Amino acid sequence: MTTAADPVIVMKQEVGKAAANRVQSDSIVGLGTGSTTAYAIEYIGERLSQGELSNIVGVPTSFQAEVLAKKYGIPLTTLDAIDHIDVAIDGADEVDPQKNLIKGGGAAHTREKVVDALANEFIVVVDSGKLTDKLGSTFLLPVEVIPMAMTPAINALAKLGGKPELRMGIKKAGPVVTDQGNLVVDVKFDSIDNPAELEKAINNIPGVLENGLFVGVADIVLIGEIIDGKPTVREM
């Protein structure tokens, strides 16, 4: 390669690699969604092909994760066939100092929450730009809603103090449709003071499948940063 590698891409690769290095043989691994997690999936596949790891099966959280796992030679299983997940690796759109997360920028948060919450250890991979003192300060909160409930759900979200907006497709006419065939409402809250309470309140709205607040689920947060032009990884 003649051009200098983009430090941001190298940093994401390093964070993905650091997470992949924590995976041990004979384990069931939750495979998350997103650009940084994609590198973790790639490196798990690399460790498998080099014989560093053996007897790994993956549980994908999205169609994207499934495609990548197949590409990098990671055997897949389903939640029907297993009784636990040893470790899950996934990204986040925001992380607060208590390791609470907002996820769902890729509209896969429902499946991610199912898999990540089952894991004995949930490793979050992010760059330092995703760190925030308070959730909701920079990222909208994604809520997955079944299509017939769209209008009442939007009204209920507004009553909770949010500004809801249906997520529209990019390079696609019409709204974003999740892997489950539902729609995503992105909600702006001026301040999420109690993420655990808000998570429950939103999930109690009829027709809401799941929202992007992940409270008390993350065990380890690996943060990629560029310091003096060099990519580094630290643990929160």
Coordinates of N, CA and C in Angstrom, one line a residue:
M1 N 0.8 -1.2 0.0 CA 0.0 0.0 0.0 C 0.9 1.2 0.0
T2 N 0.6 2.1 -0.9 CA 1.5 3.3 -1.0 C 1.0 4.4 -0.1
T3 N -0.3 4.6 0.0 CA -0.8 5.7 0.8 C -0.7 5.4 2.3
A4 N -0.6 6.5 3.1 CA -0.5 6.3 4.5 C -1.9 5.9 5.0
A5 N -2.0 5.0 5.9 CA -3.3 4.5 6.4 C -4.0 5.6 7.2
D6 N -5.3 5.7 7.0 CA -6.1 6.7 7.8 C -6.1 6.3 9.3
P7 N -5.6 7.3 10.1 CA -5.4 7.0 11.5 C -6.8 6.5 12.2
V8 N -7.9 7.1 11.7 CA -9.2 6.7 12.3 C -9.5 5.3 12.0
I9 N -9.2 4.8 10.8 CA -9.5 3.4 10.4 C -8.6 2.5 11.2
V10 N -7.3 2.9 11.3 CA -6.3 2.1 12.1 C -6.8 2.0 13.5
M11 N -7.2 3.1 14.1 CA -7.7 3.1 15.5 C -8.9 2.1 15.6
K12 N -9.9 2.2 14.7 CA -11.0 1.2 14.8 C -10.5 -0.2 14.7
Q13 N -9.5 -0.4 13.8 CA -9.0 -1.8 13.7 C -8.3 -2.2 15.0
E14 N -7.6 -1.3 15.6 CA -6.9 -1.7 16.9 C -7.9 -2.0 18.0
V15 N -9.0 -1.2 18.1 CA -10.0 -1.5 19.1 C -10.7 -2.8 18.8
G16 N -11.0 -3.1 17.5 CA -11.6 -4.4 17.2 C -10.7 -5.5 17.5
K17 N -9.4 -5.3 17.2 CA -8.4 -6.4 17.5 C -8.3 -6.6 19.0
A18 N -8.3 -5.5 19.8 CA -8.2 -5.7 21.2 C -9.4 -6.5 21.8
A19 N -10.6 -6.3 21.2 CA -11.7 -7.0 21.7 C -11.6 -8.5 21.2
A20 N -11.2 -8.7 19.9 CA -11.1 -10.0 19.4 C -10.1 -10.9 20.2
N21 N -9.0 -10.2 20.7 CA -8.0 -10.9 21.5 C -8.5 -11.4 22.8
R22 N -9.6 -10.9 23.3 CA -10.2 -11.3 24.5 C -11.1 -12.6 24.4
V23 N -11.3 -12.9 23.1 CA -12.1 -14.1 22.9 C -11.3 -15.4 23.1
Q24 N -11.8 -16.4 23.8 CA -11.0 -17.6 24.1 C -11.7 -18.8 23.3
S25 N -10.8 -19.8 23.1 CA -11.3 -21.0 22.4 C -12.5 -21.6 23.2
D26 N -13.3 -22.4 22.5 CA -14.5 -23.1 23.1 C -15.5 -22.1 23.6
S27 N -15.7 -21.1 22.9 CA -16.7 -20.1 23.4 C -17.8 -19.7 22.3
I28 N -18.9 -19.3 22.8 CA -20.0 -18.8 22.0 C -19.9 -17.3 22.1
V29 N -19.9 -16.6 20.9 CA -19.6 -15.2 20.8 C -20.7 -14.4 20.1
G30 N -21.2 -13.4 20.8 CA -22.2 -12.5 20.2 C -21.5 -11.6 19.3
L31 N -21.9 -11.5 18.1 CA -21.2 -10.7 17.1 C -22.1 -9.4 16.8
G32 N -21.6 -8.3 17.2 CA -22.4 -7.1 17.1 C -22.3 -6.5 15.7
T33 N -22.9 -5.2 15.6 CA -23.1 -4.6 14.3 C -22.4 -3.2 14.3
G34 N -21.9 -2.8 13.1 CA -21.2 -1.5 13.0 C -19.8 -1.6 12.5
S35 N -19.2 -0.4 12.3 CA -17.9 -0.4 11.6 C -16.8 -0.9 12.5
T36 N -16.8 -0.6 13.8 CA -15.7 -1.0 14.6 C -15.8 -2.5 15.0
T37 N -17.1 -2.9 15.2 CA -17.3 -4.3 15.5 C -17.0 -5.2 14.3
A38 N -17.1 -4.6 13.1 CA -16.8 -5.4 11.9 C -15.3 -5.8 11.9
Y39 N -14.4 -5.0 12.4 CA -13.0 -5.3 12.5 C -12.8 -6.4 13.5
A40 N -13.6 -6.4 14.6 CA -13.5 -7.5 15.6 C -13.9 -8.8 15.0
I41 N -14.9 -8.8 14.2 CA -15.4 -10.0 13.5 C -14.3 -10.5 12.6
E42 N -13.7 -9.6 11.9 CA -12.6 -9.9 10.9 C -11.4 -10.6 11.7
Y43 N -11.0 -10.0 12.8 CA -9.9 -10.5 13.6 C -10.2 -11.8 14.3
I44 N -11.4 -12.0 14.7 CA -11.8 -13.4 15.2 C -11.7 -14.4 14.2
G45 N -12.1 -14.1 13.0 CA -12.0 -15.0 11.8 C -10.5 -15.3 11.5
E46 N -9.7 -14.2 11.6 CA -8.2 -14.4 11.4 C -7.6 -15.3 12.4
R47 N -8.0 -15.1 13.7 CA -7.4 -16.0 14.7 C -7.8 -17.4 14.6
L48 N -9.1 -17.6 14.1 CA -9.6 -19.0 13.8 C -8.8 -19.6 12.7
S49 N -8.6 -18.9 11.6 CA -7.9 -19.5 10.4 C -6.4 -19.7 10.7
Q50 N -5.9 -19.0 11.6 CA -4.4 -19.2 12.0 C -4.3 -20.2 13.1
G51 N -5.4 -20.8 13.6 CA -5.3 -21.8 14.6 C -5.1 -21.3 16.0
E52 N -5.1 -20.0 16.2 CA -5.0 -19.4 17.5 C -6.2 -19.7 18.3
L53 N -7.4 -19.8 17.7 CA -8.6 -20.0 18.3 C -9.2 -21.3 17.7
S54 N -10.0 -22.1 18.5 CA -10.7 -23.2 18.0 C -12.1 -23.3 18.7
N55 N -13.0 -24.0 18.0 CA -14.3 -24.3 18.5 C -15.0 -23.0 19.0
I56 N -15.1 -22.1 18.0 CA -15.9 -20.8 18.2 C -17.2 -20.9 17.4
V57 N -18.3 -20.5 18.0 CA -19.5 -20.2 17.2 C -20.0 -18.8 17.5
G58 N -20.5 -18.2 16.5 CA -21.0 -16.8 16.6 C -22.5 -16.8 16.6
V59 N -23.0 -15.8 17.3 CA -24.5 -15.5 17.2 C -24.6 -14.0 16.7
P60 N -25.0 -13.9 15.4 CA -25.0 -12.5 14.8 C -26.2 -11.7 15.3
T61 N -26.0 -10.4 15.4 CA -27.1 -9.5 15.9 C -27.8 -8.8 14.7
S62 N -27.3 -9.1 13.5 CA -27.9 -8.4 12.4 C -27.5 -9.2 11.1
F63 N -28.2 -8.8 10.0 CA -27.8 -9.4 8.7 C -26.4 -9.0 8.4
Q64 N -26.0 -7.8 8.7 CA -24.6 -7.3 8.5 C -23.6 -8.2 9.2
A65 N -23.8 -8.5 10.5 CA -22.9 -9.4 11.2 C -22.9 -10.8 10.7
E66 N -24.0 -11.3 10.2 CA -24.1 -12.6 9.6 C -23.2 -12.7 8.3
V67 N -23.4 -11.7 7.5 CA -22.6 -11.7 6.2 C -21.1 -11.6 6.5
L68 N -20.7 -10.8 7.5 CA -19.3 -10.7 7.8 C -18.7 -12.0 8.4
A69 N -19.5 -12.6 9.3 CA -19.1 -13.8 9.9 C -18.8 -14.9 8.9
K70 N -19.7 -15.0 7.9 CA -19.6 -16.0 6.8 C -18.4 -15.7 6.0
K71 N -18.2 -14.4 5.7 CA -17.0 -13.9 4.9 C -15.7 -14.3 5.6
Y72 N -15.6 -14.2 6.9 CA -14.4 -14.5 7.7 C -14.3 -15.9 8.3
G73 N -15.3 -16.7 7.9 CA -15.2 -18.1 8.3 C -15.5 -18.5 9.7
I74 N -16.4 -17.7 10.3 CA -16.9 -17.9 11.7 C -18.2 -18.7 11.6
P75 N -18.2 -20.0 12.2 CA -19.4 -20.7 12.2 C -20.5 -20.0 13.0
L76 N -21.8 -20.1 12.5 CA -22.8 -19.4 13.2 C -23.8 -20.4 13.9
T77 N -24.5 -19.9 14.9 CA -25.5 -20.7 15.5 C -26.7 -19.7 15.8
T78 N -27.8 -20.2 16.4 CA -28.9 -19.4 16.8 C -29.2 -19.5 18.2
L79 N -30.0 -18.6 18.8 CA -30.3 -18.6 20.2 C -31.2 -19.9 20.5
D80 N -31.8 -20.5 19.6 CA -32.6 -21.7 19.8 C -31.6 -22.9 20.2
A81 N -30.4 -22.8 19.7 CA -29.5 -24.0 19.8 C -28.5 -23.9 20.9
I82 N -28.5 -22.8 21.7 CA -27.5 -22.6 22.7 C -28.2 -22.2 24.0
D83 N -27.6 -22.4 25.2 CA -28.2 -22.0 26.4 C -27.4 -20.8 27.1
H84 N -26.3 -20.3 26.5 CA -25.6 -19.2 27.0 C -24.8 -18.5 25.9
I85 N -24.3 -17.3 26.2 CA -23.3 -16.7 25.3 C -22.1 -16.3 26.2
D86 N -20.9 -16.7 25.9 CA -19.8 -16.4 26.7 C -19.4 -14.9 26.7
V87 N -19.3 -14.4 25.5 CA -18.8 -13.0 25.3 C -19.5 -12.4 24.1
A88 N -19.9 -11.1 24.3 CA -20.5 -10.4 23.1 C -19.6 -9.2 22.9
I89 N -19.4 -8.8 21.6 CA -18.7 -7.7 21.2 C -19.6 -6.8 20.4
D90 N -19.7 -5.5 20.7 CA -20.6 -4.7 20.0 C -20.2 -3.2 20.2
G91 N -20.6 -2.4 19.3 CA -20.3 -0.9 19.4 C -21.3 -0.2 20.1
A92 N -21.2 1.1 20.2 CA -22.3 2.0 20.8 C -22.2 3.3 20.2
D93 N -23.3 4.1 20.2 CA -23.3 5.4 19.7 C -23.0 6.5 20.7
E94 N -23.3 6.1 22.0 CA -23.0 6.9 23.1 C -22.7 6.1 24.3
V95 N -21.7 6.5 25.2 CA -21.4 5.8 26.4 C -21.2 6.8 27.5
D96 N -21.9 6.6 28.6 CA -21.8 7.5 29.8 C -20.8 7.0 30.8
P97 N -20.4 7.7 31.8 CA -19.4 7.3 32.8 C -19.8 6.0 33.5
Q98 N -21.1 5.7 33.6 CA -21.6 4.5 34.3 C -21.6 3.3 33.3
K99 N -21.1 3.5 32.1 CA -21.1 2.4 31.1 C -22.5 2.1 30.5
N100 N -23.4 3.0 30.7 CA -24.7 2.9 30.1 C -24.6 3.4 28.6
L101 N -25.4 2.8 27.7 CA -25.2 3.1 26.3 C -26.5 3.6 25.6
I102 N -26.3 4.3 24.5 CA -27.3 4.4 23.5 C -26.8 3.7 22.3
K103 N -27.6 2.8 21.8 CA -27.3 2.0 20.5 C -28.4 2.1 19.6
G104 N -28.2 1.8 18.3 CA -29.3 1.7 17.4 C -29.1 2.6 16.2
G105 N -27.9 3.2 16.0 CA -27.6 4.0 14.8 C -27.7 3.1 13.6
G106 N -27.5 1.8 13.7 CA -27.6 0.9 12.6 C -28.9 0.2 12.6
A107 N -29.9 0.6 13.4 CA -31.2 0.1 13.5 C -31.2 -1.4 13.9
A108 N -30.2 -1.9 14.6 CA -30.1 -3.3 14.9 C -30.2 -3.5 16.5
H109 N -30.7 -2.5 17.2 CA -30.5 -2.5 18.7 C -31.4 -3.5 19.3
T110 N -32.5 -3.9 18.7 CA -33.4 -5.0 19.4 C -32.6 -6.3 19.4
R111 N -32.1 -6.7 18.3 CA -31.4 -8.0 18.3 C -30.1 -7.9 19.1
E112 N -29.4 -6.7 19.0 CA -28.2 -6.5 19.8 C -28.5 -6.6 21.3
K113 N -29.6 -6.1 21.8 CA -29.9 -6.1 23.2 C -30.2 -7.5 23.7
V114 N -30.9 -8.3 22.8 CA -31.2 -9.7 23.2 C -29.9 -10.4 23.4
V115 N -28.9 -10.3 22.4 CA -27.7 -11.0 22.5 C -26.7 -10.5 23.5
D116 N -26.6 -9.1 23.6 CA -25.6 -8.5 24.5 C -26.0 -8.8 26.0
A117 N -27.4 -8.8 26.2 CA -27.8 -9.0 27.6 C -27.7 -10.4 28.1
L118 N -27.6 -11.4 27.1 CA -27.4 -12.8 27.4 C -26.0 -13.1 27.8
A119 N -25.1 -12.3 27.3 CA -23.7 -12.6 27.3 C -23.1 -12.5 28.8
N120 N -22.3 -13.5 29.2 CA -21.6 -13.5 30.5 C -20.7 -12.2 30.6
E121 N -20.1 -11.8 29.4 CA -19.3 -10.6 29.4 C -19.6 -9.9 28.1
F122 N -20.0 -8.6 28.3 CA -20.3 -7.8 27.1 C -19.2 -6.7 27.0
I123 N -18.5 -6.8 25.9 CA -17.4 -5.8 25.6 C -17.9 -4.8 24.5
V124 N -17.8 -3.5 24.9 CA -18.2 -2.5 24.0 C -17.0 -1.9 23.4
V125 N -17.0 -1.7 22.0 CA -15.9 -1.1 21.3 C -16.3 0.2 20.7
V126 N -15.6 1.3 21.1 CA -16.0 2.6 20.6 C -14.7 3.5 20.4
D127 N -14.9 4.6 19.7 CA -13.9 5.6 19.7 C -14.2 6.7 20.7
S128 N -13.3 7.5 21.1 CA -13.5 8.4 22.2 C -14.6 9.5 21.9
G129 N -14.9 9.7 20.7 CA -16.0 10.6 20.3 C -17.3 10.1 20.8
K130 N -17.4 8.9 21.1 CA -18.7 8.3 21.6 C -19.0 8.5 23.1
L131 N -17.9 9.0 23.8 CA -18.1 9.2 25.2 C -18.8 10.5 25.5
T132 N -19.7 10.4 26.5 CA -20.5 11.6 26.9 C -20.8 11.6 28.4
D133 N -20.9 12.8 29.0 CA -21.2 12.8 30.4 C -22.7 12.4 30.7
K134 N -23.6 12.6 29.7 CA -25.0 12.3 29.9 C -25.5 11.8 28.6
L135 N -26.2 10.6 28.7 CA -26.8 10.0 27.4 C -27.8 11.0 26.8
G136 N -27.9 10.9 25.5 CA -28.8 11.7 24.7 C -28.4 13.1 24.4
S137 N -27.1 13.5 24.9 CA -26.7 14.8 24.6 C -26.3 15.1 23.2
T138 N -25.8 14.0 22.5 CA -25.4 14.2 21.1 C -26.2 13.3 20.2
F139 N -26.6 12.1 20.7 CA -27.2 11.1 19.8 C -28.7 11.0 20.1
L140 N -29.5 10.9 19.1 CA -30.9 10.6 19.2 C -31.1 9.2 19.7
L141 N -32.2 9.0 20.5 CA -32.5 7.7 21.0 C -33.4 6.9 20.0
P142 N -32.9 5.8 19.5 CA -33.7 5.0 18.5 C -34.7 4.1 19.2
V143 N -35.9 4.1 18.7 CA -37.0 3.2 19.2 C -37.6 2.4 18.1
E144 N -37.6 1.1 18.2 CA -38.2 0.2 17.1 C -39.7 0.0 17.4
V145 N -40.5 0.3 16.4 CA -41.9 0.3 16.6 C -42.6 -0.5 15.5
I146 N -43.6 -1.3 15.8 CA -44.3 -2.1 14.7 C -45.1 -1.0 13.9
P147 N -45.2 -1.3 12.6 CA -45.7 -0.2 11.7 C -47.1 0.3 12.1
M148 N -48.0 -0.7 12.5 CA -49.4 -0.2 12.7 C -49.5 0.7 14.0
A149 N -48.5 0.7 14.8 CA -48.6 1.5 16.1 C -47.8 2.8 15.9
M150 N -47.3 3.1 14.7 CA -46.5 4.3 14.5 C -47.0 5.6 15.1
T151 N -48.2 5.9 14.7 CA -48.8 7.2 15.2 C -49.0 7.3 16.7
P152 N -49.7 6.3 17.3 CA -49.8 6.4 18.7 C -48.5 6.3 19.5
A153 N -47.6 5.5 19.0 CA -46.2 5.5 19.6 C -45.5 6.8 19.6
I154 N -45.6 7.5 18.4 CA -45.0 8.8 18.3 C -45.6 9.8 19.3
N155 N -46.9 9.7 19.4 CA -47.6 10.6 20.4 C -47.2 10.3 21.8
A156 N -47.1 9.0 22.1 CA -46.7 8.6 23.5 C -45.3 9.1 23.8
L157 N -44.4 9.0 22.8 CA -43.0 9.4 23.0 C -42.9 10.9 23.2
A158 N -43.8 11.6 22.5 CA -43.8 13.1 22.7 C -44.3 13.4 24.1
K159 N -45.2 12.6 24.6 CA -45.8 12.8 26.0 C -44.7 12.6 27.1
L160 N -43.7 11.7 26.7 CA -42.6 11.5 27.6 C -41.5 12.6 27.6
G161 N -41.8 13.6 26.7 CA -40.9 14.7 26.7 C -39.9 14.7 25.5
G162 N -40.1 13.7 24.6 CA -39.2 13.6 23.5 C -39.7 14.3 22.2
K163 N -38.8 14.5 21.3 CA -39.2 15.0 20.0 C -38.9 13.8 19.0
P164 N -40.0 13.1 18.7 CA -39.8 11.9 17.8 C -39.8 12.2 16.3
E165 N -39.0 11.5 15.6 CA -39.0 11.6 14.1 C -38.8 10.2 13.5
L166 N -39.6 9.9 12.5 CA -39.5 8.6 11.8 C -38.2 8.6 11.0
R167 N -37.4 7.6 11.2 CA -36.1 7.5 10.5 C -36.3 7.2 9.0
M168 N -35.8 8.0 8.1 CA -36.0 7.8 6.7 C -34.7 7.1 6.1
G169 N -34.9 6.4 5.0 CA -33.8 5.7 4.4 C -32.9 6.7 3.6
I170 N -31.6 6.3 3.5 CA -30.7 7.0 2.7 C -30.5 6.1 1.4
K171 N -30.5 6.7 0.3 CA -30.5 5.9 -1.0 C -31.6 4.9 -1.0
K172 N -32.7 5.2 -0.3 CA -33.9 4.4 -0.4 C -35.1 5.3 -0.1
A173 N -36.1 5.3 -1.0 CA -37.3 6.1 -0.8 C -38.1 5.5 0.4
G174 N -38.5 6.3 1.3 CA -39.3 5.8 2.4 C -38.5 5.5 3.6
P175 N -39.2 5.0 4.7 CA -38.5 4.9 6.0 C -37.5 3.7 6.0
V176 N -36.6 3.7 7.0 CA -35.8 2.6 7.3 C -36.6 1.4 7.9
V177 N -36.4 0.2 7.4 CA -37.1 -1.0 7.9 C -36.0 -1.9 8.6
T178 N -36.3 -2.3 9.8 CA -35.3 -3.1 10.5 C -35.3 -4.6 10.0
D179 N -34.4 -5.4 10.5 CA -34.3 -6.8 10.1 C -35.6 -7.5 10.5
Q180 N -36.3 -7.0 11.5 CA -37.6 -7.6 11.9 C -38.8 -7.1 11.1
G181 N -38.6 -6.1 10.2 CA -39.7 -5.6 9.4 C -40.4 -4.5 10.1
N182 N -39.8 -3.8 11.1 CA -40.4 -2.7 11.8 C -39.8 -1.4 11.4
L183 N -40.3 -0.3 12.0 CA -39.8 1.0 11.7 C -39.0 1.6 12.9
V184 N -38.2 2.6 12.7 CA -37.4 3.2 13.7 C -37.8 4.7 13.9
V185 N -38.1 5.1 15.1 CA -38.3 6.5 15.5 C -37.1 6.9 16.3
D186 N -36.5 8.0 15.8 CA -35.3 8.6 16.5 C -35.9 9.7 17.4
V187 N -35.6 9.7 18.7 CA -36.2 10.7 19.6 C -35.1 11.5 20.3
K188 N -35.3 12.8 20.2 CA -34.4 13.8 20.9 C -35.0 14.1 22.2
F189 N -34.2 13.8 23.3 CA -34.6 14.2 24.6 C -33.6 15.2 25.1
D190 N -34.0 16.3 25.6 CA -33.1 17.4 26.1 C -32.1 16.9 27.1
S191 N -32.6 16.0 28.0 CA -31.8 15.4 29.0 C -32.4 14.1 29.5
I192 N -31.5 13.0 29.5 CA -32.0 11.7 30.0 C -31.4 11.6 31.4
D193 N -32.1 12.0 32.4 CA -31.6 12.0 33.7 C -31.6 10.6 34.4
N194 N -32.6 9.8 34.0 CA -32.6 8.5 34.6 C -32.8 7.4 33.4
P195 N -31.7 7.0 32.9 CA -31.8 6.1 31.7 C -32.6 4.8 32.0
A196 N -32.5 4.2 33.2 CA -33.2 3.0 33.5 C -34.7 3.2 33.5
E197 N -35.1 4.3 34.1 CA -36.6 4.6 34.1 C -37.1 4.9 32.7
L198 N -36.4 5.6 31.9 CA -36.8 6.0 30.6 C -36.9 4.7 29.7
E199 N -35.9 3.8 29.9 CA -35.9 2.6 29.1 C -37.1 1.8 29.3
K200 N -37.5 1.7 30.6 CA -38.8 0.9 30.9 C -40.0 1.7 30.4
A201 N -40.0 3.0 30.6 CA -41.2 3.8 30.2 C -41.5 3.6 28.7
I202 N -40.4 3.7 27.9 CA -40.6 3.6 26.5 C -41.0 2.2 26.1
N203 N -40.4 1.2 26.7 CA -40.7 -0.2 26.3 C -42.1 -0.5 26.8
N204 N -42.7 0.2 27.7 CA -44.1 0.0 28.1 C -45.2 0.6 27.1
I205 N -44.7 1.4 26.1 CA -45.6 1.9 25.1 C -46.1 0.8 24.2
P206 N -47.4 0.6 24.1 CA -47.9 -0.5 23.2 C -47.4 -0.3 21.8
G207 N -46.8 -1.4 21.2 CA -46.3 -1.3 19.8 C -44.9 -1.0 19.7
V208 N -44.2 -0.6 20.9 CA -42.8 -0.4 20.9 C -42.2 -1.8 21.1
L209 N -41.2 -2.2 20.3 CA -40.5 -3.4 20.4 C -39.4 -3.3 21.4
E210 N -38.5 -2.3 21.2 CA -37.3 -2.1 22.0 C -36.8 -0.7 21.7
N211 N -36.0 -0.2 22.7 CA -35.3 1.1 22.4 C -33.8 0.9 22.7
G212 N -33.1 2.0 22.3 CA -31.7 1.9 22.2 C -30.9 2.2 23.5
L213 N -31.7 2.3 24.7 CA -31.0 2.5 26.0 C -30.5 1.1 26.5
F214 N -29.2 1.0 26.7 CA -28.7 -0.2 27.3 C -28.1 0.1 28.7
V215 N -28.9 -0.2 29.7 CA -28.6 0.2 31.0 C -28.1 -1.0 31.9
G216 N -26.9 -0.9 32.4 CA -26.3 -1.9 33.2 C -26.0 -3.2 32.5
V217 N -25.7 -3.1 31.2 CA -25.5 -4.3 30.4 C -24.0 -4.4 30.1
A218 N -23.3 -3.3 29.8 CA -21.9 -3.3 29.4 C -21.0 -3.7 30.6
D219 N -20.0 -4.6 30.4 CA -19.1 -5.0 31.4 C -17.7 -4.3 31.2
I220 N -17.3 -4.2 29.9 CA -16.0 -3.7 29.6 C -16.2 -2.7 28.4
V221 N -15.6 -1.5 28.5 CA -15.6 -0.6 27.4 C -14.2 -0.3 26.9
L222 N -13.9 -0.7 25.7 CA -12.6 -0.4 25.1 C -12.7 0.8 24.2
I223 N -11.8 1.8 24.4 CA -11.9 3.1 23.8 C -10.7 3.3 22.9
G224 N -11.0 3.6 21.7 CA -9.9 3.9 20.7 C -9.7 5.4 20.7
E225 N -8.4 5.9 20.7 CA -8.2 7.3 20.6 C -7.0 7.5 19.7
I226 N -6.9 8.7 19.2 CA -5.6 9.1 18.4 C -4.9 10.1 19.2
I227 N -3.7 9.7 19.7 CA -2.9 10.6 20.6 C -1.6 10.8 19.9
D228 N -1.3 12.1 19.6 CA -0.1 12.5 18.8 C 0.0 11.7 17.5
G229 N -1.2 11.6 16.9 CA -1.2 10.9 15.5 C -1.2 9.4 15.6
K230 N -1.1 8.9 16.8 CA -0.9 7.4 16.9 C -2.2 6.8 17.5
P231 N -2.7 5.7 16.9 CA -3.9 5.1 17.5 C -3.6 4.3 18.8
T232 N -4.4 4.5 19.8 CA -4.2 3.8 21.1 C -5.5 3.3 21.6
V233 N -5.5 2.3 22.4 CA -6.7 1.7 23.0 C -6.6 1.7 24.5
R234 N -7.6 2.1 25.2 CA -7.6 2.1 26.6 C -8.9 1.5 27.1
E235 N -8.9 1.0 28.3 CA -10.1 0.4 28.9 C -10.7 1.4 29.9
M236 N -12.0 1.6 29.8 CA -12.7 2.6 30.7 C -12.8 2.0 32.1

